[in-house]
Amino acid sequence: MALNMNAINFQSPKCPSFALPPIASHRSPKFFMASTLRSGSNEVETVKKPFSPPREVHVQVTHSMPPQKIEIFKAMEDWAENNILVHLKPVEKCWQPQDFLPDPASDGFHDQVKELRERAKEIPDDYFVVLVGDMITEEALPTYQTMLNTLDGVRDETGASPTSWAVWTRAWTAEENRHGDLLNKYLYLCGRVDMRQIEKTIQYLIGSGMDPKSENSPYLGFIYTSFQERATFISHGNTARHAREHGDLKLAQICGTIASDEKRHETAYTKIVEKLFEIDPDGTVLAFADMMRKKISMPAHLMYDGRDDNLFDHFSAVAQRLGVYTARDYADILEHLVGRWKVENLTGLSADGQKAQDYVCGLPPRIRRLEERAQGRAKQAPRIPFSWIYDREVLL
Amino acid sequence: MASFTASSVSFSAVSCSFKQNKVSSLGKASLSFSGNGSPSRRLPALRFRVSCAAKPETVNKVVDIVRKQLALPADRDVSGESKFATLGADSLDTVEIVMGLEEEFGISVEEESAQSITTVQDAADLIEKLLEKK
């Protein structure tokens, strides 16, 4: 699952009305911003505790899928074995982080490191802010494996369950684990970033977790992961392209390789949801509309570095400005999924199902229009220091 | 169609900090409740507010835009007091309503101001405030 998103937070705002964070200079449509509680927010009359990371403020709903539907997923296990597990790569055929890093066992190690650092010098700070945010998101993998194991009917009951779903989840996690490892080692060697601050951010983030509002429903959960995998594929594809533009072909290869993993994962998750649309079109379209109404929240939206109470907003703004992941991408992904799952052609839907169908199909242009408006009104953005780069400033 | 009496106009002019030229234009402008004659329309209650109360035409235009955005049935009552959330507007609807208001009135709503809009009246009042500034 590509929950490794270094992108804009598209969560529901705190209040039903058009709620915005106090900083109003981003180019991204503000209504998408996080429904998170920052300590010291004026919603809650508390004294700000030092070093308190943001937390989820919405009511966390559980087990919204009717229990009889769990049967569907049990019945799908054979199908999953033949159709989903095939998208995993055998470990012997997999790349490993070492394939893209200087070889410590080689005499040329020091030269390779020197070259890596030379190339990294040519890459600007704003790119590194985005790459670091990306890496931090990847490193919060425990949260994502946990999330998959919250889903009814498909969770890994023991940690070594033989069901196809559990096999998928563990193998998916294992593949994803390489992403964080690779980016971590690259960033460690490059010398352009403050590893301690990054490590601290990771510790906070894993401690914070996240609630994607999948409510233990695999319908909601797999729709979420389908969206996220595609988002992360786009995002890593963009960081790869930028790295190439900055002349670092090895880094481009790193990002590109990670992106291709995400693409493979996207294929698997969208296939699951496609099957669900076949088996239970009404339930699945309702789930799709529900997730989109709640908005797809970014996995690292609770990120905190002990200093910046709006770290995720700042990071997303840079990702938006650099075009690594934007509000436009959000609309494009949604539109792609609507097409991929042939939502427009669904028939035999209930009245609610039809409303959900209309909502989902009509949503991409609305988001695009919103984004155009936001772009048209973008004010002069501030420069903000990021602790990840020793408090050097970057334009939002 | 009902019309405001002169005395109530001047009262509201006094309670709002309208500039002189605005007061006179109020006098010139149609004070009648120029709605579409829709049976569901009713006069917004005259309030002794500290803040400026918007003209009924403004409120009506806001109501029209809200009705359109939320595809409300004709028998659903919408007035100045109506809260967007109660009418079924989600955050996206609210933004789009604000955008519709911007287009209709030729104004630009700052994001901070938009944040404070929860009712039709709020929107109408903000619009008038922005029109006044132009």
PDB file of C-alpha atoms in Angstrom, chain A residues 143-307:
ATOM      1  CA  THR A 143       0.974   2.245  11.116  1.00  0.00           C
ATOM      2  CA  TYR A 144      -0.041   0.977   7.690  1.00  0.00           C
ATOM      3  CA  GLN A 145       0.384  -2.687   8.460  1.00  0.00           C
ATOM      4  CA  THR A 146      -1.678  -2.039  11.570  1.00  0.00           C
ATOM      5  CA  MET A 147      -4.329  -0.336   9.495  1.00  0.00           C
ATOM      6  CA  LEU A 148      -4.624  -3.301   7.148  1.00  0.00           C
ATOM      7  CA  ASN A 149      -4.961  -5.564  10.167  1.00  0.00           C
ATOM      8  CA  THR A 150      -7.859  -3.523  11.519  1.00  0.00           C
ATOM      9  CA  LEU A 151     -10.002  -4.584   8.563  1.00  0.00           C
ATOM     10  CA  ASP A 152     -12.699  -7.163   9.286  1.00  0.00           C
ATOM     11  CA  GLY A 153     -12.603 -10.339   7.231  1.00  0.00           C
ATOM     12  CA  VAL A 154      -9.077  -9.846   5.934  1.00  0.00           C
ATOM     13  CA  ARG A 155      -6.954  -9.191   9.002  1.00  0.00           C
ATOM     14  CA  ASP A 156      -3.992 -11.340   9.947  1.00  0.00           C
ATOM     15  CA  GLU A 157      -5.409 -12.970  13.068  1.00  0.00           C
ATOM     16  CA  THR A 158      -2.162 -14.371  14.457  1.00  0.00           C
ATOM     17  CA  GLY A 159       0.681 -12.590  12.731  1.00  0.00           C
ATOM     18  CA  ALA A 160       1.335 -15.682  10.624  1.00  0.00           C
ATOM     19  CA  SER A 161      -2.131 -16.509   9.370  1.00  0.00           C
ATOM     20  CA  PRO A 162      -2.104 -18.597   6.179  1.00  0.00           C
ATOM     21  CA  THR A 163      -5.110 -16.867   4.583  1.00  0.00           C
ATOM     22  CA  SER A 164      -4.420 -15.191   1.239  1.00  0.00           C
ATOM     23  CA  TRP A 165      -5.302 -11.845   2.714  1.00  0.00           C
ATOM     24  CA  ALA A 166      -2.798 -12.213   5.531  1.00  0.00           C
ATOM     25  CA  VAL A 167      -0.128 -13.483   3.170  1.00  0.00           C
ATOM     26  CA  TRP A 168      -0.726 -10.427   1.012  1.00  0.00           C
ATOM     27  CA  THR A 169      -0.541  -8.020   3.950  1.00  0.00           C
ATOM     28  CA  ARG A 170       2.727  -9.413   5.281  1.00  0.00           C
ATOM     29  CA  ALA A 171       4.366  -9.591   1.881  1.00  0.00           C
ATOM     30  CA  TRP A 172       3.129  -6.133   0.980  1.00  0.00           C
ATOM     31  CA  THR A 173       4.608  -4.807   4.228  1.00  0.00           C
ATOM     32  CA  ALA A 174       7.885  -6.555   3.477  1.00  0.00           C
ATOM     33  CA  GLU A 175       8.082  -4.952   0.042  1.00  0.00           C
ATOM     34  CA  GLU A 176       7.231  -1.528   1.420  1.00  0.00           C
ATOM     35  CA  ASN A 177       9.788  -1.874   4.174  1.00  0.00           C
ATOM     36  CA  ARG A 178      12.575  -1.568   1.630  1.00  0.00           C
ATOM     37  CA  HIS A 179      11.346   1.863   0.600  1.00  0.00           C
ATOM     38  CA  GLY A 180      11.941   3.462   3.971  1.00  0.00           C
ATOM     39  CA  ASP A 181      15.249   1.638   4.374  1.00  0.00           C
ATOM     40  CA  LEU A 182      16.529   2.807   1.022  1.00  0.00           C
ATOM     41  CA  LEU A 183      15.506   6.418   1.447  1.00  0.00           C
ATOM     42  CA  ASN A 184      16.846   6.471   4.987  1.00  0.00           C
ATOM     43  CA  LYS A 185      20.274   5.279   3.937  1.00  0.00           C
ATOM     44  CA  TYR A 186      20.367   7.660   1.007  1.00  0.00           C
ATOM     45  CA  LEU A 187      19.452  10.618   3.191  1.00  0.00           C
ATOM     46  CA  TYR A 188      21.935   9.554   5.842  1.00  0.00           C
ATOM     47  CA  LEU A 189      24.768   9.489   3.320  1.00  0.00           C
ATOM     48  CA  CYS A 190      23.862  12.601   1.346  1.00  0.00           C
ATOM     49  CA  GLY A 191      24.839  15.040   4.111  1.00  0.00           C
ATOM     50  CA  ARG A 192      22.165  17.559   3.201  1.00  0.00           C
ATOM     51  CA  VAL A 193      19.701  16.827   5.980  1.00  0.00           C
ATOM     52  CA  ASP A 194      19.490  16.716   9.777  1.00  0.00           C
ATOM     53  CA  MET A 195      19.063  13.009  10.429  1.00  0.00           C
ATOM     54  CA  ARG A 196      18.350  13.435  14.109  1.00  0.00           C
ATOM     55  CA  GLN A 197      15.411  15.738  13.466  1.00  0.00           C
ATOM     56  CA  ILE A 198      14.142  13.350  10.826  1.00  0.00           C
ATOM     57  CA  GLU A 199      14.473  10.394  13.158  1.00  0.00           C
ATOM     58  CA  LYS A 200      12.607  12.301  15.838  1.00  0.00           C
ATOM     59  CA  THR A 201       9.826  13.089  13.384  1.00  0.00           C
ATOM     60  CA  ILE A 202       9.534   9.404  12.535  1.00  0.00           C
ATOM     61  CA  GLN A 203       9.301   8.467  16.182  1.00  0.00           C
ATOM     62  CA  TYR A 204       6.539  11.000  16.737  1.00  0.00           C
ATOM     63  CA  LEU A 205       4.691   9.886  13.630  1.00  0.00           C
ATOM     64  CA  ILE A 206       4.681   6.186  14.435  1.00  0.00           C
ATOM     65  CA  GLY A 207       3.556   7.137  17.933  1.00  0.00           C
ATOM     66  CA  SER A 208       0.697   9.185  16.520  1.00  0.00           C
ATOM     67  CA  GLY A 209      -0.580   6.619  14.073  1.00  0.00           C
ATOM     68  CA  MET A 210      -3.462   7.605  11.849  1.00  0.00           C
ATOM     69  CA  ASP A 211      -7.151   6.883  11.324  1.00  0.00           C
ATOM     70  CA  PRO A 212      -7.998   6.787   7.624  1.00  0.00           C
ATOM     71  CA  LYS A 213     -11.678   6.372   8.559  1.00  0.00           C
ATOM     72  CA  SER A 214     -11.912   2.909   7.103  1.00  0.00           C
ATOM     73  CA  GLU A 215     -13.944   1.902  10.174  1.00  0.00           C
ATOM     74  CA  ASN A 216     -12.724  -1.729  10.029  1.00  0.00           C
ATOM     75  CA  SER A 217     -14.440  -2.106   6.663  1.00  0.00           C
ATOM     76  CA  PRO A 218     -12.367  -3.703   3.899  1.00  0.00           C
ATOM     77  CA  TYR A 219     -14.594  -1.908   1.400  1.00  0.00           C
ATOM     78  CA  LEU A 220     -13.472   1.430   2.782  1.00  0.00           C
ATOM     79  CA  GLY A 221      -9.961   0.188   3.516  1.00  0.00           C
ATOM     80  CA  PHE A 222      -9.184  -1.121   0.040  1.00  0.00           C
ATOM     81  CA  ILE A 223     -10.678   1.924  -1.626  1.00  0.00           C
ATOM     82  CA  TYR A 224      -8.389   3.993   0.571  1.00  0.00           C
ATOM     83  CA  THR A 225      -5.328   1.942  -0.296  1.00  0.00           C
ATOM     84  CA  SER A 226      -6.172   1.990  -4.008  1.00  0.00           C
ATOM     85  CA  PHE A 227      -6.209   5.768  -3.886  1.00  0.00           C
ATOM     86  CA  GLN A 228      -3.036   5.972  -1.839  1.00  0.00           C
ATOM     87  CA  GLU A 229      -1.012   3.580  -3.942  1.00  0.00           C
ATOM     88  CA  ARG A 230      -1.772   5.582  -7.034  1.00  0.00           C
ATOM     89  CA  ALA A 231      -1.022   8.830  -5.210  1.00  0.00           C
ATOM     90  CA  THR A 232       2.317   7.560  -4.060  1.00  0.00           C
ATOM     91  CA  PHE A 233       3.144   6.204  -7.499  1.00  0.00           C
ATOM     92  CA  ILE A 234       2.538   9.678  -8.922  1.00  0.00           C
ATOM     93  CA  SER A 235       4.481  11.361  -6.177  1.00  0.00           C
ATOM     94  CA  HIS A 236       7.564   9.137  -6.368  1.00  0.00           C
ATOM     95  CA  GLY A 237       7.420   9.364 -10.126  1.00  0.00           C
ATOM     96  CA  ASN A 238       7.640  13.123  -9.790  1.00  0.00           C
ATOM     97  CA  THR A 239      10.528  13.067  -7.319  1.00  0.00           C
ATOM     98  CA  ALA A 240      12.313  10.742  -9.734  1.00  0.00           C
ATOM     99  CA  ARG A 241      11.794  13.184 -12.578  1.00  0.00           C
ATOM    100  CA  HIS A 242      13.013  16.103 -10.488  1.00  0.00           C
ATOM    101  CA  ALA A 243      16.093  14.188  -9.382  1.00  0.00           C
ATOM    102  CA  ARG A 244      16.905  13.545 -13.027  1.00  0.00           C
ATOM    103  CA  GLU A 245      16.452  17.242 -13.787  1.00  0.00           C
ATOM    104  CA  HIS A 246      18.876  18.057 -10.994  1.00  0.00           C
ATOM    105  CA  GLY A 247      21.384  15.671 -12.501  1.00  0.00           C
ATOM    106  CA  ASP A 248      21.231  12.867  -9.961  1.00  0.00           C
ATOM    107  CA  LEU A 249      20.443   9.814 -12.035  1.00  0.00           C
ATOM    108  CA  LYS A 250      21.048   7.389  -9.194  1.00  0.00           C
ATOM    109  CA  LEU A 251      18.516   9.153  -6.995  1.00  0.00           C
ATOM    110  CA  ALA A 252      16.140   9.198  -9.939  1.00  0.00           C
ATOM    111  CA  GLN A 253      16.555   5.449 -10.165  1.00  0.00           C
ATOM    112  CA  ILE A 254      15.855   5.071  -6.462  1.00  0.00           C
ATOM    113  CA  CYS A 255      12.624   7.050  -6.631  1.00  0.00           C
ATOM    114  CA  GLY A 256      11.615   5.411  -9.888  1.00  0.00           C
ATOM    115  CA  THR A 257      12.122   1.921  -8.495  1.00  0.00           C
ATOM    116  CA  ILE A 258      10.003   2.732  -5.472  1.00  0.00           C
ATOM    117  CA  ALA A 259       7.367   4.161  -7.799  1.00  0.00           C
ATOM    118  CA  SER A 260       7.178   0.964  -9.800  1.00  0.00           C
ATOM    119  CA  ASP A 261       6.522  -1.022  -6.613  1.00  0.00           C
ATOM    120  CA  GLU A 262       3.667   1.331  -5.836  1.00  0.00           C
ATOM    121  CA  LYS A 263       2.240   0.840  -9.308  1.00  0.00           C
ATOM    122  CA  ARG A 264       2.216  -2.909  -8.788  1.00  0.00           C
ATOM    123  CA  HIS A 265       0.473  -2.477  -5.454  1.00  0.00           C
ATOM    124  CA  GLU A 266      -2.055  -0.123  -7.003  1.00  0.00           C
ATOM    125  CA  THR A 267      -2.873  -2.810  -9.559  1.00  0.00           C
ATOM    126  CA  ALA A 268      -3.535  -5.318  -6.796  1.00  0.00           C
ATOM    127  CA  TYR A 269      -5.733  -3.089  -4.652  1.00  0.00           C
ATOM    128  CA  THR A 270      -7.780  -1.748  -7.534  1.00  0.00           C
ATOM    129  CA  LYS A 271      -8.368  -5.326  -8.623  1.00  0.00           C
ATOM    130  CA  ILE A 272      -9.787  -6.180  -5.204  1.00  0.00           C
ATOM    131  CA  VAL A 273     -12.181  -3.238  -5.349  1.00  0.00           C
ATOM    132  CA  GLU A 274     -13.113  -4.102  -8.928  1.00  0.00           C
ATOM    133  CA  LYS A 275     -14.115  -7.546  -7.688  1.00  0.00           C
ATOM    134  CA  LEU A 276     -16.127  -5.965  -4.883  1.00  0.00           C
ATOM    135  CA  PHE A 277     -17.973  -3.822  -7.421  1.00  0.00           C
ATOM    136  CA  GLU A 278     -18.831  -7.055  -9.214  1.00  0.00           C
ATOM    137  CA  ILE A 279     -20.008  -8.886  -6.115  1.00  0.00           C
ATOM    138  CA  ASP A 280     -21.723  -5.997  -4.321  1.00  0.00           C
ATOM    139  CA  PRO A 281     -22.010  -2.930  -6.553  1.00  0.00           C
ATOM    140  CA  ASP A 282     -24.348  -1.059  -4.249  1.00  0.00           C
ATOM    141  CA  GLY A 283     -22.254  -1.572  -1.139  1.00  0.00           C
ATOM    142  CA  THR A 284     -19.055  -0.707  -2.947  1.00  0.00           C
ATOM    143  CA  VAL A 285     -20.323   2.476  -4.593  1.00  0.00           C
ATOM    144  CA  LEU A 286     -21.693   3.609  -1.229  1.00  0.00           C
ATOM    145  CA  ALA A 287     -18.282   2.935   0.280  1.00  0.00           C
ATOM    146  CA  PHE A 288     -16.558   4.863  -2.497  1.00  0.00           C
ATOM    147  CA  ALA A 289     -18.785   7.914  -1.967  1.00  0.00           C
ATOM    148  CA  ASP A 290     -18.326   7.656   1.772  1.00  0.00           C
ATOM    149  CA  MET A 291     -14.533   7.670   1.533  1.00  0.00           C
ATOM    150  CA  MET A 292     -14.582  10.597  -0.861  1.00  0.00           C
ATOM    151  CA  ARG A 293     -16.963  12.599   1.335  1.00  0.00           C
ATOM    152  CA  LYS A 294     -14.719  11.995   4.296  1.00  0.00           C
ATOM    153  CA  LYS A 295     -11.808  12.828   2.031  1.00  0.00           C
ATOM    154  CA  ILE A 296      -8.723  10.709   1.614  1.00  0.00           C
ATOM    155  CA  SER A 297      -6.471  11.738   4.468  1.00  0.00           C
ATOM    156  CA  MET A 298      -2.750  11.586   3.956  1.00  0.00           C
ATOM    157  CA  PRO A 299      -0.943   9.022   6.070  1.00  0.00           C
ATOM    158  CA  ALA A 300       1.601  11.431   7.500  1.00  0.00           C
ATOM    159  CA  HIS A 301      -0.807  14.209   8.317  1.00  0.00           C
ATOM    160  CA  LEU A 302       0.017  13.976  12.009  1.00  0.00           C
ATOM    161  CA  MET A 303       3.728  14.481  11.454  1.00  0.00           C
ATOM    162  CA  TYR A 304       5.547  16.535  14.054  1.00  0.00           C
ATOM    163  CA  ASP A 305       9.200  17.357  14.624  1.00  0.00           C
ATOM    164  CA  GLY A 306       8.989  18.800  18.100  1.00  0.00           C
ATOM    165  CA  ARG A 307       9.137  22.329  16.709  1.00  0.00           C
TER     166      ARG A 307
END
